Amino acid sequence: MSGREIIWTPSPERAEASSMAAYMRWLETERGLSFAGYPELWEWSVSDLDAFWRSIWDYFSIGPAGDVGEVLAERRMPGAVWFPGVTLNFTEVVLRNGLKTPDKPALIIQSETFGRSEITWGELGTQVAAAARNLQQMGVERGDRVVAILPNTETAIIACLATASLGAIWSICAPDMGDVAIIDRFRQIAPKVLIAQDGYVHAGKTIDKRDTLHSIADSLPSLEHLVIVPVIGGLPPQAIEWSSLTTKNAALKPLAVPFDTPLWVVYSSGTTGNPKPIVHGHGGILLESAKQSLHQDLTASDCFCWLTSSGWIMWNSQFTALARGATVAMFDGAPHMPDTLARGRAAAGERLTYLGAGAAFFAACLKAGIRPGDTLDLTSLRSLGSTGSPLSDDAYRWIYDAVKSDLWLAPISGGTDL
């Protein structure tokens, strides 16, 4: 920007080794397209939509090789039609790269409620297959809605992937939301199954959500099954325990669905009337997240963490890293417990390569005066992501001074339009 200080520029070596640079080299080799730099690449991407999105499809091998036919069949808004005739499944594509390395960690979970655990790619695939089979036996079919009130742990990831594998539609709210806020969201989409955790630990306090769950379940007349992750007490009458859904052996058989089939429902904030449901489709999310991974410089060698509630759209962004075959480190709890340096210690201990958070988190670190790079080994950390409100210049300077690493900083949109 004119008149503003340039705080950081990637080294030529880092820029050349980036995912974006690799994609640009592929465009030159495979498409005969050469660009002087990113601005020229961006201009092409928004002026030749067919060629650009076809390149993303091919570069990331989203679906079967070969001609996929028309990319953008109807150029109108609303009502644009993308990739007509193409079928695919979100779950199959997300798991594909990771399942090539079944013994590698897919998820690392640090939870105030459950402690620390790991799940390999092989275990993730097995549990998704079992959960999908059990949901199917409950009568869940393509187009049905499965909703959840779960924290940012493996249960939510497994349940989402299992739901999507059946062509059913997923939606999630965070456990710290009130019953009215959740009912206002879920009642609009008439769910068949609700998966919920009956309580959790946050900032050292145990929160009992059983009464809230009872109120929510009673307010959803379409509900046929209640699945509970018990933390506080026993199961309510007729409820099913979550662990029973993930223990049976089953083959993973994702249903191929048309490109624009609804995948999940996210919501506006609800500040003006009821929260507005926003529907994203299987194909659109796969292509958009593949594109986003170029900006985030994500590869299968990364260990990715975004500090997010399950009620924020950044929860969904964790699938971007999973689709690349990366390990995702999930965090469920108060981010500044027991102190402001806690997430820095976790980043060092888990050898994170990518750490993302809302701008408010970085501002709080700046205000607290912590300097993680002075006392922690953060040499594995290659990238930071920020979203929500814009980062201040002081926060940018803090990142590069206090973290002490050659970081790729990728601010991205924090809105509901992923």
Coordinates of C-alpha atoms in Angstrom, one line a residue:
M1 CA 0.0 0.0 0.0
S2 CA 1.2 3.5 -0.9
G3 CA 2.7 5.3 2.1
R4 CA 2.8 2.3 4.4
E5 CA 5.8 0.4 5.7
I6 CA 6.4 -3.1 4.3
I7 CA 6.7 -5.2 7.5
W8 CA 7.7 -8.5 5.9
T9 CA 8.5 -9.9 2.5
P10 CA 9.2 -13.6 1.9
S11 CA 12.7 -14.6 1.0
P12 CA 13.1 -15.7 -2.6
E13 CA 13.7 -19.3 -1.4
R14 CA 10.5 -19.3 0.6
A15 CA 8.5 -17.8 -2.3
E16 CA 9.9 -20.3 -4.8
A17 CA 9.1 -23.2 -2.5
S18 CA 5.5 -22.2 -1.9
S19 CA 2.4 -24.0 -3.1
M20 CA 1.4 -21.0 -5.2
A21 CA 4.7 -21.0 -7.0
A22 CA 4.4 -24.8 -7.7
Y23 CA 0.9 -24.2 -9.1
M24 CA 2.2 -21.4 -11.4
R25 CA 5.0 -23.7 -12.7
W26 CA 2.3 -26.3 -13.4
L27 CA 0.3 -23.8 -15.3
E28 CA 3.3 -23.0 -17.5
T29 CA 4.2 -26.6 -18.1
E30 CA 0.7 -28.1 -18.5
R31 CA -1.3 -25.1 -19.9
G32 CA 1.3 -23.0 -21.5
L33 CA 0.4 -20.0 -19.3
S34 CA 3.1 -17.8 -17.9
F35 CA 2.6 -15.0 -15.4
A36 CA 5.0 -12.3 -14.3
G37 CA 3.6 -12.5 -10.8
Y38 CA 0.6 -13.0 -8.6
P39 CA -1.3 -9.9 -9.7
E40 CA -1.3 -11.2 -13.3
L41 CA -2.3 -14.7 -12.1
W42 CA -5.2 -13.2 -10.2
E43 CA -6.3 -11.2 -13.2
W44 CA -6.4 -14.3 -15.3
S45 CA -8.3 -16.3 -12.6
V46 CA -11.2 -13.8 -12.5
S47 CA -11.3 -13.1 -16.3
D48 CA -11.1 -16.7 -17.6
L49 CA -13.3 -18.6 -15.1
D50 CA -13.6 -21.8 -17.2
A51 CA -9.8 -22.2 -17.6
F52 CA -9.0 -21.2 -14.0
W53 CA -11.5 -23.5 -12.3
R54 CA -10.7 -26.4 -14.7
S55 CA -7.0 -25.9 -13.7
I56 CA -7.8 -26.2 -10.0
W57 CA -9.9 -29.3 -10.7
D58 CA -7.0 -30.9 -12.6
Y59 CA -4.1 -29.7 -10.4
F60 CA -5.6 -31.0 -7.2
S61 CA -7.1 -34.1 -8.9
I62 CA -10.5 -33.3 -7.4
G63 CA -12.3 -35.9 -9.4
P64 CA -11.5 -38.5 -12.1
A65 CA -8.9 -37.6 -14.7
G66 CA -10.2 -36.6 -18.2
D67 CA -12.5 -34.0 -19.6
V68 CA -15.2 -33.0 -17.1
G69 CA -17.2 -31.2 -19.8
E70 CA -18.5 -27.7 -19.3
V71 CA -17.2 -25.8 -16.3
L72 CA -19.7 -23.0 -16.0
A73 CA -22.9 -23.9 -17.9
E74 CA -25.1 -21.0 -16.8
R75 CA -23.5 -17.6 -16.1
R76 CA -26.1 -15.9 -14.0
M77 CA -26.5 -14.9 -10.4
P78 CA -28.3 -16.3 -8.6
G79 CA -28.5 -19.6 -10.4
A80 CA -25.1 -20.2 -11.9
V81 CA -24.6 -23.8 -12.8
W82 CA -21.0 -25.3 -12.3
F83 CA -19.7 -28.6 -13.6
P84 CA -23.0 -30.0 -14.8
G85 CA -23.0 -33.8 -15.0
V86 CA -20.0 -34.2 -12.6
T87 CA -20.6 -36.4 -9.5
L88 CA -18.3 -36.7 -6.5
N89 CA -18.3 -36.9 -2.7
F90 CA -16.7 -34.4 -0.2
T91 CA -15.7 -37.2 2.2
E92 CA -14.0 -39.3 -0.4
V93 CA -11.9 -36.4 -1.6
V94 CA -11.1 -35.1 1.9
L95 CA -9.9 -38.6 3.1
R96 CA -8.2 -39.7 -0.1
N97 CA -4.7 -38.2 0.4
G98 CA -4.5 -38.9 4.1
L99 CA -5.5 -42.6 3.7
K100 CA -2.3 -43.1 1.6
T101 CA -0.4 -42.8 4.9
P102 CA -2.7 -44.7 7.4
D103 CA -0.3 -44.7 10.3
K104 CA 0.3 -40.9 10.1
P105 CA -1.6 -38.7 12.6
A106 CA -4.7 -37.2 11.0
L107 CA -5.9 -35.4 14.1
I108 CA -4.2 -34.3 17.3
I109 CA -6.7 -33.2 19.9
Q110 CA -6.0 -31.1 23.0
S111 CA -9.2 -30.7 25.0
E112 CA -9.8 -29.3 28.5
T113 CA -12.6 -31.9 28.8
F114 CA -10.8 -35.0 27.5
G115 CA -7.1 -34.3 27.6
R116 CA -4.7 -35.0 24.7
S117 CA -5.2 -37.7 22.1
E118 CA -4.3 -38.6 18.5
I119 CA -6.1 -40.4 15.7
T120 CA -4.2 -41.8 12.7
W121 CA -5.6 -41.5 9.2
G122 CA -6.4 -45.2 9.2
E123 CA -8.4 -44.9 12.5
L124 CA -10.2 -41.8 11.1
G125 CA -11.3 -43.7 8.0
T126 CA -12.4 -46.7 10.1
Q127 CA -14.5 -44.5 12.5
V128 CA -16.0 -42.5 9.7
A129 CA -17.1 -45.7 7.9
A130 CA -18.6 -47.1 11.1
A131 CA -20.5 -43.9 11.9
A132 CA -21.8 -43.6 8.4
R133 CA -23.1 -47.2 8.5
N134 CA -24.8 -46.6 11.8
L135 CA -26.4 -43.3 10.6
Q136 CA -27.6 -45.2 7.6
Q137 CA -29.2 -47.8 9.8
M138 CA -31.0 -45.0 11.6
G139 CA -32.6 -44.1 8.3
V140 CA -30.3 -41.2 7.3
E141 CA -30.4 -40.8 3.5
R142 CA -29.3 -38.3 0.9
G143 CA -30.8 -34.9 1.7
D144 CA -31.6 -35.6 5.4
R145 CA -30.1 -33.2 7.9
V146 CA -27.8 -34.3 10.7
V147 CA -27.1 -31.6 13.3
A148 CA -24.6 -31.4 16.1
I149 CA -23.9 -29.5 19.3
L150 CA -20.3 -30.4 19.8
P151 CA -16.9 -28.8 20.6
N152 CA -13.9 -28.7 18.3
T153 CA -12.9 -32.3 18.8
E154 CA -12.6 -35.4 16.7
T155 CA -16.3 -36.3 17.3
A156 CA -17.4 -33.4 15.2
I157 CA -15.0 -34.2 12.3
I158 CA -16.0 -37.8 12.2
A159 CA -19.7 -37.1 12.4
C160 CA -19.5 -34.5 9.6
L161 CA -17.5 -36.8 7.3
A162 CA -19.9 -39.7 8.0
T163 CA -22.9 -37.5 7.3
A164 CA -21.5 -36.2 4.0
S165 CA -20.5 -39.6 2.9
L166 CA -24.2 -40.5 2.7
G167 CA -25.1 -37.4 0.8
A168 CA -26.9 -36.1 3.9
I169 CA -26.5 -32.5 5.1
W170 CA -24.5 -31.4 8.1
S171 CA -24.9 -28.4 10.5
I172 CA -23.1 -27.7 13.8
C173 CA -23.5 -25.2 16.7
A174 CA -21.0 -24.7 19.5
P175 CA -22.0 -26.0 23.0
D176 CA -21.6 -22.6 24.6
M177 CA -24.5 -21.2 22.6
G178 CA -27.9 -20.9 24.3
D179 CA -30.9 -23.0 23.5
V180 CA -32.8 -20.2 21.8
A181 CA -29.9 -19.4 19.5
I182 CA -29.5 -23.1 18.5
I183 CA -33.2 -23.7 18.1
D184 CA -33.5 -20.6 15.8
R185 CA -30.9 -22.2 13.6
F186 CA -31.8 -25.9 13.6
R187 CA -35.5 -25.6 13.5
Q188 CA -35.2 -24.0 10.0
I189 CA -33.6 -27.1 8.6
A190 CA -35.7 -29.9 10.2
P191 CA -33.0 -32.3 11.3
K192 CA -33.5 -36.1 11.6
V193 CA -30.5 -36.7 14.0
L194 CA -29.0 -34.6 16.7
I195 CA -25.5 -35.4 18.0
A196 CA -24.6 -33.6 21.2
Q197 CA -22.2 -33.5 24.1
D198 CA -23.9 -33.1 27.5
G199 CA -21.3 -30.8 29.0
Y200 CA -17.7 -29.7 28.8
V201 CA -14.8 -28.0 30.7
H202 CA -13.9 -24.5 29.9
A203 CA -11.4 -22.3 31.8
G204 CA -11.3 -25.0 34.5
K205 CA -15.0 -25.0 35.1
T206 CA -17.4 -27.9 34.3
I207 CA -20.4 -26.7 32.3
D208 CA -23.6 -28.8 32.5
K209 CA -25.6 -28.6 29.2
R210 CA -28.2 -31.3 29.9
D211 CA -31.1 -29.0 30.5
T212 CA -30.3 -27.0 27.4
L213 CA -30.1 -30.2 25.3
H214 CA -33.5 -31.3 26.6
S215 CA -35.0 -28.0 25.7
I216 CA -33.5 -28.1 22.2
A217 CA -34.5 -31.7 21.5
D218 CA -38.1 -31.0 22.6
S219 CA -38.2 -28.0 20.2
L220 CA -37.2 -30.0 17.1
P221 CA -40.3 -31.9 16.0
S222 CA -38.5 -33.5 13.0
L223 CA -36.0 -35.2 15.3
E224 CA -36.0 -39.0 15.2
H225 CA -32.7 -39.9 17.0
L226 CA -30.6 -38.3 19.7
V227 CA -26.9 -39.3 20.0
I228 CA -25.1 -38.2 23.2
V229 CA -21.4 -37.9 24.1
P230 CA -21.7 -38.3 27.9
V231 CA -19.5 -36.1 30.0
I232 CA -21.7 -35.0 32.9
G233 CA -24.1 -38.0 33.4
G234 CA -25.9 -41.0 31.9
L235 CA -27.9 -41.1 28.7
P236 CA -31.4 -39.6 28.5
P237 CA -34.2 -42.1 27.6
Q238 CA -34.0 -43.5 24.1
A239 CA -30.7 -41.7 23.5
I240 CA -27.8 -43.5 21.7
E241 CA -24.2 -43.2 23.0
W242 CA -21.8 -41.8 20.4
S243 CA -19.1 -44.4 21.0
S244 CA -21.4 -47.2 19.9
L245 CA -21.5 -45.6 16.4
T246 CA -17.8 -45.7 15.8
T247 CA -16.8 -49.3 16.9
K248 CA -18.4 -51.5 14.3
N249 CA -16.4 -52.6 11.3
A250 CA -17.8 -51.2 8.0
A251 CA -16.5 -50.4 4.5
L252 CA -16.4 -46.7 3.6
K253 CA -18.7 -46.3 0.6
P254 CA -19.2 -42.6 -0.1
L255 CA -22.2 -41.8 -2.3
A256 CA -21.3 -40.0 -5.5
V257 CA -23.6 -37.0 -5.7
P258 CA -24.0 -34.2 -8.2
F259 CA -21.5 -31.3 -7.9
D260 CA -23.9 -28.8 -6.4
T261 CA -25.5 -31.2 -3.8
P262 CA -25.8 -29.5 -0.4
L263 CA -23.0 -30.4 1.9
W264 CA -23.5 -28.3 5.1
V265 CA -25.5 -25.4 6.4
V266 CA -23.8 -22.5 8.2
Y267 CA -25.5 -19.4 9.5
S268 CA -25.4 -15.6 9.6
S269 CA -25.0 -14.1 13.1
G270 CA -28.7 -13.5 13.6
T271 CA -28.3 -9.8 14.5
T272 CA -31.2 -8.9 12.2
G273 CA -34.0 -11.4 12.7
N274 CA -33.4 -15.1 12.6
P275 CA -30.0 -16.4 11.6
K276 CA -30.0 -17.0 7.8
P277 CA -29.0 -20.5 6.7
I278 CA -26.3 -20.5 4.0
V279 CA -25.9 -23.7 2.0
H280 CA -22.5 -24.8 0.6
G281 CA -22.2 -27.7 -1.8
H282 CA -19.8 -30.7 -2.1
G283 CA -18.1 -29.6 -5.3
G284 CA -18.0 -25.9 -4.6
I285 CA -16.4 -26.3 -1.2
L286 CA -13.8 -28.8 -2.5
L287 CA -12.7 -26.4 -5.2
E288 CA -12.7 -23.3 -3.0
S289 CA -10.8 -25.0 -0.3
A290 CA -8.3 -26.4 -2.8
K291 CA -7.7 -22.8 -4.0
Q292 CA -7.5 -21.5 -0.5
S293 CA -4.8 -24.1 0.3
L294 CA -2.6 -22.3 -2.3
H295 CA -2.9 -19.1 -0.3
Q296 CA -2.2 -20.9 3.0
D297 CA 0.7 -22.8 1.5
L298 CA -0.6 -26.1 2.8
T299 CA 0.8 -29.5 1.9
A300 CA 0.7 -33.0 3.3
S301 CA 3.8 -32.3 5.4
D302 CA 2.0 -29.6 7.5
C303 CA 0.7 -29.8 11.0
F304 CA -2.2 -27.3 10.9
C305 CA -4.0 -25.7 13.8
W306 CA -6.7 -23.0 13.8
L307 CA -8.0 -21.8 17.2
T308 CA -11.7 -21.9 16.5
S309 CA -15.0 -22.7 18.1
S310 CA -17.1 -25.2 16.3
G311 CA -19.7 -22.5 15.8
W312 CA -17.3 -20.4 13.6
I313 CA -16.8 -20.9 9.9
M314 CA -13.1 -21.4 10.6
W315 CA -14.1 -24.8 12.1
N316 CA -15.0 -25.8 8.5
S317 CA -11.7 -24.6 7.2
Q318 CA -9.9 -27.5 9.0
F319 CA -11.1 -29.7 6.2
T320 CA -9.0 -27.7 3.8
A321 CA -5.9 -29.0 5.6
L322 CA -7.2 -32.5 5.9
A323 CA -7.9 -32.6 2.1
R324 CA -4.3 -31.9 1.5
G325 CA -3.3 -34.9 3.7
A326 CA -2.0 -32.6 6.5
T327 CA -2.3 -33.3 10.2
V328 CA -4.8 -31.1 11.9
A329 CA -4.2 -30.2 15.6
M330 CA -7.5 -29.4 17.2
F331 CA -7.9 -27.3 20.4
D332 CA -11.0 -27.3 22.6
G333 CA -10.8 -25.0 25.6
A334 CA -10.0 -21.5 26.8
P335 CA -7.1 -20.3 24.6
H336 CA -5.4 -18.3 27.4
M337 CA -5.5 -21.0 30.1
P338 CA -3.5 -21.4 32.2
D339 CA -1.8 -18.3 30.8
T340 CA -1.4 -16.3 27.6
L341 CA 1.7 -18.3 26.5
A342 CA -0.3 -21.6 26.6
R343 CA -0.9 -21.7 22.9
G344 CA 2.7 -20.9 22.1
R345 CA 3.8 -23.8 24.3
A346 CA 1.3 -26.0 22.4
A347 CA 2.6 -24.8 19.1
A348 CA 6.2 -25.7 20.1
G349 CA 5.2 -29.0 21.7
E350 CA 3.2 -30.2 18.7
R351 CA 5.7 -28.8 16.2
L352 CA 3.0 -26.9 14.4
T353 CA 3.8 -25.6 11.0
Y354 CA 0.7 -23.5 10.7
L355 CA -1.2 -21.6 13.4
G356 CA -4.3 -19.6 12.7
A357 CA -6.5 -17.5 15.0
G358 CA -8.8 -14.5 15.1
A359 CA -7.2 -11.1 15.1
A360 CA -8.4 -10.6 18.7
F361 CA -6.1 -13.5 19.8
F362 CA -3.0 -11.9 18.4
A363 CA -4.1 -8.5 19.8
A364 CA -4.4 -10.1 23.2
C365 CA -1.0 -11.6 23.0
L366 CA 0.4 -8.2 22.0
K367 CA -1.4 -6.5 25.0
A368 CA -0.1 -9.2 27.4
G369 CA 3.5 -8.4 26.3
I370 CA 4.4 -12.1 25.7
R371 CA 7.3 -12.9 23.4
P372 CA 7.0 -16.7 22.6
G373 CA 10.2 -16.7 20.4
D374 CA 12.3 -15.7 23.4
T375 CA 11.6 -18.9 25.4
L376 CA 10.1 -21.4 23.0
D377 CA 11.4 -23.4 20.0
L378 CA 9.1 -22.2 17.2
T379 CA 11.4 -23.1 14.3
S380 CA 8.8 -25.6 12.9
L381 CA 6.2 -22.8 12.6
R382 CA 6.2 -21.7 8.9
S383 CA 2.8 -19.9 8.6
L384 CA 0.3 -17.8 10.6
G385 CA -3.3 -17.2 9.6
S386 CA -5.5 -14.4 10.9
T387 CA -9.1 -13.6 10.3
G388 CA -12.0 -11.8 11.8
S389 CA -11.2 -8.1 12.2
P390 CA -8.1 -6.7 10.5
L391 CA -4.8 -7.0 12.3
S392 CA -3.3 -3.7 13.4
D393 CA 0.2 -2.7 12.2
D394 CA 1.4 -3.2 15.8
A395 CA 0.0 -6.7 15.8
Y396 CA 1.9 -7.5 12.5
R397 CA 5.1 -6.1 14.0
W398 CA 4.6 -8.2 17.2
I399 CA 4.2 -11.4 15.1
Y400 CA 7.5 -11.0 13.4
D401 CA 9.4 -9.6 16.4
A402 CA 7.9 -11.8 19.2
V403 CA 7.6 -15.1 17.3
K404 CA 11.0 -14.8 15.6
S405 CA 10.4 -16.9 12.6
D406 CA 10.3 -16.4 8.8
L407 CA 6.5 -16.7 8.8
W408 CA 4.1 -16.8 5.8
L409 CA 1.2 -14.7 7.0
A410 CA -2.1 -15.4 5.3
P411 CA -5.0 -13.2 6.5
I412 CA -8.2 -14.7 5.1
S413 CA -11.9 -13.9 5.2
G414 CA -13.7 -14.8 8.4
G415 CA -17.2 -14.4 7.0
T416 CA -19.7 -17.3 6.5
D417 CA -19.0 -17.4 2.8
L418 CA -16.1 -19.9 2.9

